[in-house]
XYZ file of C-alpha atoms in Angstrom:
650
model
C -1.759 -4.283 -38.351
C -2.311 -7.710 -36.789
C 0.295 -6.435 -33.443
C -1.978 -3.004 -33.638
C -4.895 -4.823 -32.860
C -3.833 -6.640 -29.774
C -4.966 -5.581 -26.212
C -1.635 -5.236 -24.367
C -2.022 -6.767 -20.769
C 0.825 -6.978 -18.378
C 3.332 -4.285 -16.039
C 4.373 -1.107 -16.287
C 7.748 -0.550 -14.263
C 7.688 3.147 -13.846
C 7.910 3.665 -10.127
C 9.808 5.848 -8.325
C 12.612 4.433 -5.851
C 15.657 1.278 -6.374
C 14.501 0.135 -9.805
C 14.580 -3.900 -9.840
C 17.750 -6.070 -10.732
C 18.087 -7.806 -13.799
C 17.517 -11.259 -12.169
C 13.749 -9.725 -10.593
C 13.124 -8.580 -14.152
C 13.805 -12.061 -15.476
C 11.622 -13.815 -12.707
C 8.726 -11.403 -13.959
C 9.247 -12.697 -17.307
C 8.759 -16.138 -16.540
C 5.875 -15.210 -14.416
C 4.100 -13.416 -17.007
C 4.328 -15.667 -19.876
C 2.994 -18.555 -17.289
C -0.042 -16.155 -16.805
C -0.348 -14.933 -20.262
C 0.338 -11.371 -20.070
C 1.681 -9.666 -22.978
C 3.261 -6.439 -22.256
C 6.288 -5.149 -20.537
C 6.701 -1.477 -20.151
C 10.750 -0.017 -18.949
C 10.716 3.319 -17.567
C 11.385 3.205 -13.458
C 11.633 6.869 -12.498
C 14.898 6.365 -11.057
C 16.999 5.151 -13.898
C 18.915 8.231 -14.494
C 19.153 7.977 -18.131
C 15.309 6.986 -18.196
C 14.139 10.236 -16.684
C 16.904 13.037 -15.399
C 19.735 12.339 -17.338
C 17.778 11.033 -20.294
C 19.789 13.172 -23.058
C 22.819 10.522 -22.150
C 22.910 7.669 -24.346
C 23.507 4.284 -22.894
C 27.535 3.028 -22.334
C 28.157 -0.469 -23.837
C 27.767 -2.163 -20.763
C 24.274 -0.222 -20.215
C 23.179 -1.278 -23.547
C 24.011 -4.679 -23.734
C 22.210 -5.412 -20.636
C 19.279 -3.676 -21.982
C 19.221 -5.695 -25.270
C 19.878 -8.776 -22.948
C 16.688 -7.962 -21.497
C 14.526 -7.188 -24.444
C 15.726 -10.717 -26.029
C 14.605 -12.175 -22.592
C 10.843 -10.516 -23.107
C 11.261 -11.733 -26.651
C 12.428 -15.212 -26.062
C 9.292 -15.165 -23.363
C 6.829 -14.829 -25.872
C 6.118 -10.765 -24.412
C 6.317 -7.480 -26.101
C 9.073 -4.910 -24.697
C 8.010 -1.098 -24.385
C 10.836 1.265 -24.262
C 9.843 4.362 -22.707
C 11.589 7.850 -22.148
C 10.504 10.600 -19.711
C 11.996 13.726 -20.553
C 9.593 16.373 -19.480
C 11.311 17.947 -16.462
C 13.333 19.499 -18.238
C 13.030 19.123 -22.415
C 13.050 22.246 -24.069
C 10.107 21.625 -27.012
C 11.228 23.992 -29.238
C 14.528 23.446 -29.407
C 15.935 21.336 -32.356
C 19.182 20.075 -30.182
C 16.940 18.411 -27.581
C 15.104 16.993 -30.268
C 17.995 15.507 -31.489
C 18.935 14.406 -28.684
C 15.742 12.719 -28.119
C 15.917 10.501 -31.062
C 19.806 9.996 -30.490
C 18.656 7.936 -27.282
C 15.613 6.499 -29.215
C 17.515 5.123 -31.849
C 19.816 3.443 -29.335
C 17.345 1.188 -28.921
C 15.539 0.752 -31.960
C 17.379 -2.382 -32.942
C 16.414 -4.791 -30.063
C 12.563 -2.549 -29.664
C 9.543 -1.991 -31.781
C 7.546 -0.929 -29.484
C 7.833 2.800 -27.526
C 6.255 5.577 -24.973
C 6.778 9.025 -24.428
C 5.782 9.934 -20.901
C 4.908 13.411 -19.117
C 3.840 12.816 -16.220
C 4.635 14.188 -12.354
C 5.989 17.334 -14.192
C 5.213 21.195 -14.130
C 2.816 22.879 -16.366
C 5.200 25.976 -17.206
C 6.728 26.649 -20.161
C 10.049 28.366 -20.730
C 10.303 31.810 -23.003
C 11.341 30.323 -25.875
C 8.431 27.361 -25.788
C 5.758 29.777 -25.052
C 6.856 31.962 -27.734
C 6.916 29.063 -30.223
C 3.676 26.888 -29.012
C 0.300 27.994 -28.379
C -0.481 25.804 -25.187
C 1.610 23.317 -23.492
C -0.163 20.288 -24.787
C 0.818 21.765 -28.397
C 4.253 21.146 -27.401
C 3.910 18.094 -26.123
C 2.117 16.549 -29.345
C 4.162 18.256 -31.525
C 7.267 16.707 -30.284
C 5.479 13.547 -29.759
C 4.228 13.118 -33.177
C 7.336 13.924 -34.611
C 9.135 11.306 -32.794
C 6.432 8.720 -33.664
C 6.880 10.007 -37.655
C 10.792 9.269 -36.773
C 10.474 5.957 -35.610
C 8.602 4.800 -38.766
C 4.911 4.262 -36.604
C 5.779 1.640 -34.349
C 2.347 -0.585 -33.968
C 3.036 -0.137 -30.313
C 3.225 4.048 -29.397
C 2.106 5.049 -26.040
C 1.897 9.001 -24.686
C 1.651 9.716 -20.985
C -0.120 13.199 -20.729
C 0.594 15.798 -17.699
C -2.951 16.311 -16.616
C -5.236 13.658 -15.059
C -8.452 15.637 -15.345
C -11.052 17.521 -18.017
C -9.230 20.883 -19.067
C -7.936 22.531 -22.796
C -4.995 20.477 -21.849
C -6.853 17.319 -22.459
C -8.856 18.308 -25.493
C -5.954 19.285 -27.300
C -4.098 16.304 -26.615
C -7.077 14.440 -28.373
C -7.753 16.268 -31.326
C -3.875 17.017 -31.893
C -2.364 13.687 -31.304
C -1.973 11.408 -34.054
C -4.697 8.368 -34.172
C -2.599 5.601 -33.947
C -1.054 6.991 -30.698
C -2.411 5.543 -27.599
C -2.733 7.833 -24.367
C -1.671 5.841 -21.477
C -4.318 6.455 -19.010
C -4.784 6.683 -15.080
C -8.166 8.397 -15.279
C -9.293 11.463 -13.090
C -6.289 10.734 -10.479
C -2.928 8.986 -10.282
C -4.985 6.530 -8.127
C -8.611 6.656 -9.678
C -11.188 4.789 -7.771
C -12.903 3.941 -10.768
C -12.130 4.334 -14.609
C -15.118 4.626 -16.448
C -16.190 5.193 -20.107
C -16.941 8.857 -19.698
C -13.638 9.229 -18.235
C -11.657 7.704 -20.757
C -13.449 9.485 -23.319
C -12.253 12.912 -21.920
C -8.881 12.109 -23.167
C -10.402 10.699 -26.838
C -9.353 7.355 -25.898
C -10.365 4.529 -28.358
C -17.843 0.329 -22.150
C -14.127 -0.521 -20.601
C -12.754 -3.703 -21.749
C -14.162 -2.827 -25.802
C -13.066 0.965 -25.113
C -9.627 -0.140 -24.167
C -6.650 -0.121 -26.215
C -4.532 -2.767 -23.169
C -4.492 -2.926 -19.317
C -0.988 -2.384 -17.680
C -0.167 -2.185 -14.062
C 1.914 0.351 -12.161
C 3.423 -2.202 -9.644
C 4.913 -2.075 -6.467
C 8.544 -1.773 -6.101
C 8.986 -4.225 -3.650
C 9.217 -6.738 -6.496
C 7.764 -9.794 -4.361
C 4.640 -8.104 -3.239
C 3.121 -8.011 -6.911
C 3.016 -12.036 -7.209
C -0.656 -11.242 -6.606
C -1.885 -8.810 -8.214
C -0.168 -9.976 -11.608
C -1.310 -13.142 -10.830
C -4.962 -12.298 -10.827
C -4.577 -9.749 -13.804
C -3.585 -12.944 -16.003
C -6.779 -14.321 -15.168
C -9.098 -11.808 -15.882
C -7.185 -11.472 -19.161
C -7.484 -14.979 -20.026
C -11.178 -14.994 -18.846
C -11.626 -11.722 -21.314
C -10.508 -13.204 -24.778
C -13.353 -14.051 -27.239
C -12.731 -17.620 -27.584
C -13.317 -18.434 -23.683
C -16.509 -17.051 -23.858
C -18.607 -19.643 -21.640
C -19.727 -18.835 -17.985
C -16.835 -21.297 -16.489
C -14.540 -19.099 -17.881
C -16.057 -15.726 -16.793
C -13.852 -13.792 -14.256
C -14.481 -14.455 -10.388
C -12.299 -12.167 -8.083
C -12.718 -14.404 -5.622
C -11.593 -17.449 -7.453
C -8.677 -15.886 -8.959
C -7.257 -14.865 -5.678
C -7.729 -18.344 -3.938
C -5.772 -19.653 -6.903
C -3.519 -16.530 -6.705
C -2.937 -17.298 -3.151
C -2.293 -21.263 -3.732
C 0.288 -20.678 -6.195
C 1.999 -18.013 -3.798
C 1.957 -20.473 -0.847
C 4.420 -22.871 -2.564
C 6.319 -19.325 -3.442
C 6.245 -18.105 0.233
C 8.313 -21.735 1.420
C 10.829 -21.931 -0.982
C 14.410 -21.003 0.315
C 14.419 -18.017 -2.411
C 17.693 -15.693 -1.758
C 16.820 -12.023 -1.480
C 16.903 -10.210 -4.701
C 16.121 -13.290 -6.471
C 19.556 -13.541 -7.578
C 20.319 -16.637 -10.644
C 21.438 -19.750 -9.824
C 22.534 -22.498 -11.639
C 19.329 -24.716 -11.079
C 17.563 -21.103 -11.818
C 18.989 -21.584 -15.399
C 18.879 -25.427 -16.012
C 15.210 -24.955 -14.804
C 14.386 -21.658 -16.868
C 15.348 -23.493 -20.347
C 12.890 -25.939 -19.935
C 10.384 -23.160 -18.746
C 10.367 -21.846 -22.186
C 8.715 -24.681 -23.854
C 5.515 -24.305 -21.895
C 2.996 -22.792 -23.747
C 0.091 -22.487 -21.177
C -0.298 -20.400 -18.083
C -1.372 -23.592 -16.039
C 1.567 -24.059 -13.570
C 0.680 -27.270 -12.623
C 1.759 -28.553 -16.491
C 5.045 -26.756 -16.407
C 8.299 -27.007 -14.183
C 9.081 -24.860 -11.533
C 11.460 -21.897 -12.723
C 11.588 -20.114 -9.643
C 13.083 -21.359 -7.091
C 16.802 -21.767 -6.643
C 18.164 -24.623 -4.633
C 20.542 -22.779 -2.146
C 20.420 -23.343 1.990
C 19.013 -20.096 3.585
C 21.119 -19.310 6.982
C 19.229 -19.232 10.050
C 17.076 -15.945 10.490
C 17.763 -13.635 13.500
C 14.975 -13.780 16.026
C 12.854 -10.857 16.875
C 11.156 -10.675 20.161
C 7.527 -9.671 20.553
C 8.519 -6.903 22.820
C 11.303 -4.853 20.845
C 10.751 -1.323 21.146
C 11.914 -0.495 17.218
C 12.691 -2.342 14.025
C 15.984 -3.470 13.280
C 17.525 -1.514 10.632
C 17.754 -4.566 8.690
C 16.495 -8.100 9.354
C 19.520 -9.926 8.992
C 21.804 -7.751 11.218
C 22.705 -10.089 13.644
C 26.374 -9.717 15.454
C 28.520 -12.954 14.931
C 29.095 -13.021 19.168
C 25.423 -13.368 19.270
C 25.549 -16.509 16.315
C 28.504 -18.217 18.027
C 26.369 -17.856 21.612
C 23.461 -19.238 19.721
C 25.482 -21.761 18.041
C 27.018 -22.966 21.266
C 23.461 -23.124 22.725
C 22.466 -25.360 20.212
C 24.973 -27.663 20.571
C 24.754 -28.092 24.174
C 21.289 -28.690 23.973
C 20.118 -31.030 21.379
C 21.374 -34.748 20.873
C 23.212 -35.764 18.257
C 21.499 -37.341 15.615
C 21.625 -37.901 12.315
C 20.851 -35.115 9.972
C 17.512 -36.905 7.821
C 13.578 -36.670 7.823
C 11.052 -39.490 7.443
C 10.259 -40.313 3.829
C 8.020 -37.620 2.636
C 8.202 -34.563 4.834
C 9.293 -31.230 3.520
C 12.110 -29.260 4.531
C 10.869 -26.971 7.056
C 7.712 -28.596 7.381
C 5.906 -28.140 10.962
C 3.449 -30.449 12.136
C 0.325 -29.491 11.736
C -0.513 -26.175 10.186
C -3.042 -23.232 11.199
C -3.652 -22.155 14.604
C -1.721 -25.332 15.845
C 1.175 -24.197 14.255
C 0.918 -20.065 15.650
C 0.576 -21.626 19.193
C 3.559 -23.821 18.542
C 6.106 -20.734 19.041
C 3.731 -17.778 19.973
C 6.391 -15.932 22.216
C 8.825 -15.435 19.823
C 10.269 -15.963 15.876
C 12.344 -18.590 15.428
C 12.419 -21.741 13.591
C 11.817 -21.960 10.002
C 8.240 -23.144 9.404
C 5.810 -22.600 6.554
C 3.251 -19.858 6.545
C -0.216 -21.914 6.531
C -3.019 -20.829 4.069
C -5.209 -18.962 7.019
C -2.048 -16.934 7.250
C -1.466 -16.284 3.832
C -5.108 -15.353 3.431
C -4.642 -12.934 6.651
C -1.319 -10.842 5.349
C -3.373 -10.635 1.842
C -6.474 -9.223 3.489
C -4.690 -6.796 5.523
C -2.879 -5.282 2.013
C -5.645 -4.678 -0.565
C -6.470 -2.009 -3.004
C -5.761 1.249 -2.689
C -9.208 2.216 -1.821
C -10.648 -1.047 -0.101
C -9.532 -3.130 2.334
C -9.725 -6.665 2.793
C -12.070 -9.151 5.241
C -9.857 -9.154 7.763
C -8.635 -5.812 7.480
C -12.237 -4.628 7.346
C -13.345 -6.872 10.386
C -10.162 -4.954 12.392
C -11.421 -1.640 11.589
C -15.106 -2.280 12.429
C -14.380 -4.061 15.868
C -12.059 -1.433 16.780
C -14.909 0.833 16.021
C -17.220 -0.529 17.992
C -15.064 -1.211 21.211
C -14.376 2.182 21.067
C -17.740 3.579 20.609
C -19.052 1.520 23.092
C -16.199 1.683 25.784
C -18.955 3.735 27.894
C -20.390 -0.017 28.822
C -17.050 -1.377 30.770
C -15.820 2.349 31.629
C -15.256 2.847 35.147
C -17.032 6.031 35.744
C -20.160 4.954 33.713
C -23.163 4.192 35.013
C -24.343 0.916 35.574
C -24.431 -0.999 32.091
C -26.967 -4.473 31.752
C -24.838 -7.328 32.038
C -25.436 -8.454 28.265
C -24.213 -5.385 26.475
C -20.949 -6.032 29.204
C -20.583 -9.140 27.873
C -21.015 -8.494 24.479
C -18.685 -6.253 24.549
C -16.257 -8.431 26.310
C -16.999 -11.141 23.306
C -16.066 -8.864 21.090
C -13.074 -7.444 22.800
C -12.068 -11.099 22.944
C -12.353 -11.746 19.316
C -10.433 -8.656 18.648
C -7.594 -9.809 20.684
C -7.110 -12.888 19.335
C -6.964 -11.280 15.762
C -4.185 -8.997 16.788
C -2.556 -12.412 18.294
C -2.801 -13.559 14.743
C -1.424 -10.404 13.223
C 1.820 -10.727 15.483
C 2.038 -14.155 14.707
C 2.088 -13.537 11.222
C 5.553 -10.756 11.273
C 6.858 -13.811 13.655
C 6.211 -16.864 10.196
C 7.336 -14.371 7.872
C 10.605 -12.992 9.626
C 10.964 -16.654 10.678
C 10.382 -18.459 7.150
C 12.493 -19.693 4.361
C 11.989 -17.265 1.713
C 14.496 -14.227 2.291
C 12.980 -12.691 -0.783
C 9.119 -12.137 0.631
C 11.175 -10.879 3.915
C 13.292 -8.164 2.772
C 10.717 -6.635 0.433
C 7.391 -7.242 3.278
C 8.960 -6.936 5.939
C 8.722 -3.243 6.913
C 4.619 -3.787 6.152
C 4.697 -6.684 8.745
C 6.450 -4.940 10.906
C 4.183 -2.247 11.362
C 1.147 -4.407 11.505
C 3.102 -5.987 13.830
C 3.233 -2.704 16.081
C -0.303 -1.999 14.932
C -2.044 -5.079 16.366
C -0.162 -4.767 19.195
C -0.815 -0.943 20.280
C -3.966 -1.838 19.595
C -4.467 -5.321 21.660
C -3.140 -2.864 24.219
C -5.437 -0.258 24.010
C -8.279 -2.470 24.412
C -7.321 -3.797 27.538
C -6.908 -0.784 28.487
C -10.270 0.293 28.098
C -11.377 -2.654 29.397
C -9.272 -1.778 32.992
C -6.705 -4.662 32.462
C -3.607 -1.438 32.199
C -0.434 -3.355 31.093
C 2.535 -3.309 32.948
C 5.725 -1.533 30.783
C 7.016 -5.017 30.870
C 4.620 -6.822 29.153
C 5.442 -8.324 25.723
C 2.021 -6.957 24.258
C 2.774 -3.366 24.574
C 2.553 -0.871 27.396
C -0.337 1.267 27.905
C 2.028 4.504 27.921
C 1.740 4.423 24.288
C -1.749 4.143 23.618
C -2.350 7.872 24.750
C -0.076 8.932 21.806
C -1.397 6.327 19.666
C -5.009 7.610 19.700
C -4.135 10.933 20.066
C -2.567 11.013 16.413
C -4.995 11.905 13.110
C -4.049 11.473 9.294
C -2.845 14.701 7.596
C -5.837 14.420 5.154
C -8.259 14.741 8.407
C -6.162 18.295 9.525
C -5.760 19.910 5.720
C -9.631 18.809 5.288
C -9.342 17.729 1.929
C -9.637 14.357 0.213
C -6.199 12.963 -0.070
C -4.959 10.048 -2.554
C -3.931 6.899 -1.298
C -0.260 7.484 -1.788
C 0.058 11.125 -0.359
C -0.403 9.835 3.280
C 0.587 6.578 5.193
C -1.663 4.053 4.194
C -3.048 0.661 4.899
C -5.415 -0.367 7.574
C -1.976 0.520 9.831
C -2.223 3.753 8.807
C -6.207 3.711 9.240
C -6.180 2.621 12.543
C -3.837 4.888 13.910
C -5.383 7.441 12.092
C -7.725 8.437 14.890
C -11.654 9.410 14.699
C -13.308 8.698 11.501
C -15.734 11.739 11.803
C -13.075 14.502 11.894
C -13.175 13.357 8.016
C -16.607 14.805 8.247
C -16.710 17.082 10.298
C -13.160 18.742 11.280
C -14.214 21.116 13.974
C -15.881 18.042 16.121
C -12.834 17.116 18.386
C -12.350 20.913 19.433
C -15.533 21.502 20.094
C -15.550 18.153 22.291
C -11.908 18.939 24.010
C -12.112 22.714 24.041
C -14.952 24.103 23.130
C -16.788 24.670 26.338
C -14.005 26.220 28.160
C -13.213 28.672 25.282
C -17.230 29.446 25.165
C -18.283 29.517 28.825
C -14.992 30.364 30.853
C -12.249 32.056 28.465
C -11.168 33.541 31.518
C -9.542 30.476 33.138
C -8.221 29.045 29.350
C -4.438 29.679 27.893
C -3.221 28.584 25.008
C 0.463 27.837 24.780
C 2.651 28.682 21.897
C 6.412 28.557 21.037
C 8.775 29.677 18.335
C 6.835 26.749 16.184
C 3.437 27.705 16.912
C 0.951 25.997 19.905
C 2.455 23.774 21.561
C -0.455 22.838 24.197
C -2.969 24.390 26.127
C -4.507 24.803 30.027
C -7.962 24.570 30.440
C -9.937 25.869 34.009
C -13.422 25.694 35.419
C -14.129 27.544 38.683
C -16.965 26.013 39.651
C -17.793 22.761 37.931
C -21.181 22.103 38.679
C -22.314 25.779 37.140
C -20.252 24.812 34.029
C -22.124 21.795 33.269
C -25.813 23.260 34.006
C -24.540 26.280 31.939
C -23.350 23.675 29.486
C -26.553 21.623 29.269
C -28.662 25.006 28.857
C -26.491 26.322 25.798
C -23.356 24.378 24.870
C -24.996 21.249 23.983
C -28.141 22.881 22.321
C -25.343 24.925 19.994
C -23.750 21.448 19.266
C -26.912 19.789 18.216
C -27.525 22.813 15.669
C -24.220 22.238 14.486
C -24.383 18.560 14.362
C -27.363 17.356 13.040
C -29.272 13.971 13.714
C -30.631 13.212 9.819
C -29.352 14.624 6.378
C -26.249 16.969 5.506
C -23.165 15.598 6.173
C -23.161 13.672 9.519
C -20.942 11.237 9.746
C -22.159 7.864 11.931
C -19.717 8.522 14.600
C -20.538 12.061 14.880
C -23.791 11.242 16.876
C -22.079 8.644 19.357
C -19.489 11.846 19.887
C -22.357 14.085 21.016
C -23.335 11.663 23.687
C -19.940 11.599 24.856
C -20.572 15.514 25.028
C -22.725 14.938 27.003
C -21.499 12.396 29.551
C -18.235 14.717 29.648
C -20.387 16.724 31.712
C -21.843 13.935 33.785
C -22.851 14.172 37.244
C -19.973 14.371 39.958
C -20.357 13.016 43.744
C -21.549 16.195 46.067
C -18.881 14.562 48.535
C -16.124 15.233 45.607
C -17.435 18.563 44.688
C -17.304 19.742 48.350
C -13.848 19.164 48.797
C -12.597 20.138 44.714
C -15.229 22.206 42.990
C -12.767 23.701 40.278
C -11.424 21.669 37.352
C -7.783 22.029 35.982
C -7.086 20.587 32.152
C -3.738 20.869 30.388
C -3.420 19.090 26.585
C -0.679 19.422 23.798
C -1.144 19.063 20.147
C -0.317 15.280 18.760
């Protein structure tokens, strides 16, 4: 009863993609029992016999390592969920596949007391012989369930993953049918909830959040190195929660969990740490001792993590490479012997020491000192400084927030573009203060993206091969991100790059802003996951008002012509659909008195000032309107008074 009444805290591997190696499973281990977390819950997706092939019981080899692994959660002082996902295609009724089901249970009863049953990411159909034999398909489901719980003997630990993530019949009958001592493993109304909320936990039955809650696990991410973080800061607010830490120094900060969070990663993020985190013998020697800590304060126990291995010398990317490597350490051995030979010829010999005290690796000095130390390119094998630690954590937050810095990107980008009307050269004549500001904060924008590029060149360039091969796709394109962007802005700003620039050439920015998030053209409200995500994704994402208000960009772009001269306007198609479009205005000055007398009236209807749905942007976009139709030199008009446009779809 005692292991009932425990509030399980800790991971949930159940994503989809490469499942993690036994030696990253190990390495979570020791991290959790240093943060006190609890629970440990094995079902990634793509472990055939966890999911698609789950009627196959384990081979010897299979098994062993999975009892090797629950007597490593053991040894750690953490409980070890076993979970099965045989929904795709289980047939309920059928007494083989029930079998069959507990055949594979029972495998690994010995070494587990603690199970789940999930359903989720599967269809809602039943076959004949189900819907002939159930009433609904959440009767199936916690019929078969229950039985297998009865079968097991009621495990303390039981966990059911339902199909449905939102109020329907499904989810009543889940609650009244299932039996009590089963506990629904919740994500609330989505797979990626912005909140979870009493109300919505109590649409599944489930037993204010913290009292309400039966445990808190985390779906992580599969790039094993990039939840040191997150997990991090769940162990605090889990120590912060439990009854006997009650007083206000002990109450849950965000903020200071993730500054400790982030210290402890630092020493993480400069330790020579092989990718894959494979075991080494100092792993081991270190790992024993490991186990005799009982507290989660690292500072009282030895390090466990780090192996003692040289890291080769990382390949150096250059600032103005067109595309990612395929991998990060593809490097020809031609190009190491040239580099070799280089070296050689170029530095003294001398002996191979430090002065008493340094650190491998160390630079001198850290911060911005140390970005402008190698800014043009990524060699060397210095460590990442706090201020850029801080930066690649606020630029990958939560799922539906972004971090300071990440935030401070978006909203400067926002504002340069908005106001780009103040440095354009076809504007009228701006006051020299709103020039300059604008110009400040083009410059503070710049140097951010500086930063951004400067952090893919400290983390390709840096000891820890780990970090690298799972982050650095995520660096990479912030990498690109920054950069497009650092080039767009001096674009607007007049100062066109040349194509051989090691920013970025301006070429690309007319793609770049051209492009728009597949949530903004299906008009719906997406998840997190079902696009590209990210503050890259964001800022490449294009205007934040066609959220609002999808029609906003053709009425801008095409509108007019299609209203006032459909005459002179084509629209190109091809076996694919349109393709592009040409656009013509006889006489422009008629067009834009016609298009001040009913165009932009229409648009203000449509577009409100105040209340509905305006988004902020939307208003800025009607003055644009309206400068679109600005006034043209009679000298100009004389000599060209018709107006040819031609645009494709991005």
């Amino acid at each position: 009863m005692e292991e009932k009444k425990q509030f399980l805290c800790g991971v949930v591997e159940g994503f989809y993609g490469r499942p993690w190696s036994m030696d990253q499973r190990k390495v979570l281990f020791q991290w959790m029992q240093h943060w006190g977390l609890n629970t440990y819950l094995y079902g990634p997706k793509d472990d055939l016999k966890h999911r698609l092939l789950w009627r196959e019981v384990y081979s010897p080899e299979e098994e062993g390592q999975l009892r090797t692994l629950i007597v490593e959660a053991k040894s750690r002082g953490l409980r070890f969920v076993y979970a099965l996902s045989p929904g795709q295609d289980i047939v309920f009724s059928s007494s083989c596949d029930l079998t069959l089901l507990k055949r594979k249970l029972r495998q690994a009863y010995l070494g587990c007391q603690a199970f789940a049953i999930l359903f989720d990411d599967i269809d809602h159909s039943m076959c004949q012989a189900d819907s002939e034999a159930f009433s609904s398909f959440a009767h199936a489901q916690v019929t078969v369930t229950n039985e297998i719980y009865r079968f097991l003997g009621e495990p303390p630990v039981f966990l059911f993953c339902p199909t449905a993530v939102s109020k329907s019949p499904y989810l009543q009958t889940v609650g009244e049918d299932l039996l009590p001592d089963i506990t629904v493993v919740w994500t609330g109304s989505k797979v990626i909830s912005r909140k979870l909320s009493v109300h919505c936990l109590a649409e599944a039955e489930s037993p204010q959040l913290r009292s309400h809650l039966r445990g808190l696990l985390l779906n992580p991410n599969c790039e094993f190195e990039a939840n040191y973080i997150p997990l991090h800061t769940l162990g605090s607010w889990y120590q912060a929660g439990k009854e006997e830490r009650k007083d206000e120094e002990c109450e849950y900060c965000p903020d200071r969990a993730l500054s400790a969070a982030l210290r402890d990663w630092m020493e993480e993020l400069n330790q020579p740490l092989q990718a894959g985190r494979q075991s080494t013998r100092a792993d081991q020697r270190s790992s024993a001792t490991a186990s005799r800590c009982k507290t989660p304060d690292r500072s009282d126990c030895p390090s466990t993590l780090r192996g003692t291995s040289t890291v080769a010398k990382l390949p150096v990317f250059p600032l103005n490479s067109s595309s990612p490597p395929s991998s990060p350490t593809k490097v020809t051995r031609e190009r190491e012997a040239q580099d070799g030979e280089k070296k050689r010829s170029n530095q003294p010999s001398q002996p191979n020491h430090q002065p008493p005290g340094s650190r491998p690796g160390a630079a001198s000095g850290g911060g911005r000192g140390q970005k402008a130390q190698g800014r043009g390119g990524c060699g060397g094998k210095g460590l990442l400084s706090e201020s850029q630690v801080r930066l690649l954590v606020g630029l990958h937050y939560l799922p539906h927030e972004h971090g300071p810095s990440a935030q401070k990107l978006l909203q400067d980008l926002t504002w340069l573009k908005t106001n780009c009307h103040l440095v354009g050269t076809n504007s009228k004549k701006a006051p020299p203060q709103k020039i300059d500001e604008w110009r400040g904060r083009a410059s503070r924008f710049l140097s951010l993206c500086e930063d951004i590029a400067q952090l893919h060149c400290s983390v390709v360039g840096g000891a820890n091969r780990a970090v690298l091969y799972d982050l650095y796709p995520y660096v990479w394109d912030l990498r690109n991100m920054a950069l497009v962007a650092k080039a767009f802005i001096c674009w607007l700003d007049g100062r066109v790059l040349s194509d051989s620039s090691t920013l970025g050439t301006w070429k690309n920015c007319f793609h770049w802003c051209g492009k728009s998030s597949g949530a903004d053209l299906l008009g719906v409200e997406s998840e997190p996951w079902v696009f590209k995500g990210g503050v890259s994704g964001e800022v490449q994402g294009g205007q934040e008002s066609s959220i609002a208000h999808p029609d906003i960009i053709g009425d801008r772009c095409l509108g007019p012509c299609l209203a006032l001269c459909p005459e002179y306007s084509f629209i190109l198609e091809d076996e694919l659909g349109v393709c592009g479009c040409v656009l013509g205005i006889l006489d422009v000055r008629f067009f834009a008195k016609r298009c001040q007398a009913s165009w932009m009236p229409a648009m203000r209807d449509k577009y409100p000032h105040k209340g509905g749905n305006t988004h902020p942007n939307t208003q800025d976009l009607i003055q644009l309107m309206e400068e679109d139709q600005g006034e043209y030199p009679d000298s100009l008009l004389y000599h060209f008074p018709s107006q040819l446009a031609t645009g494709r779809p991005s």
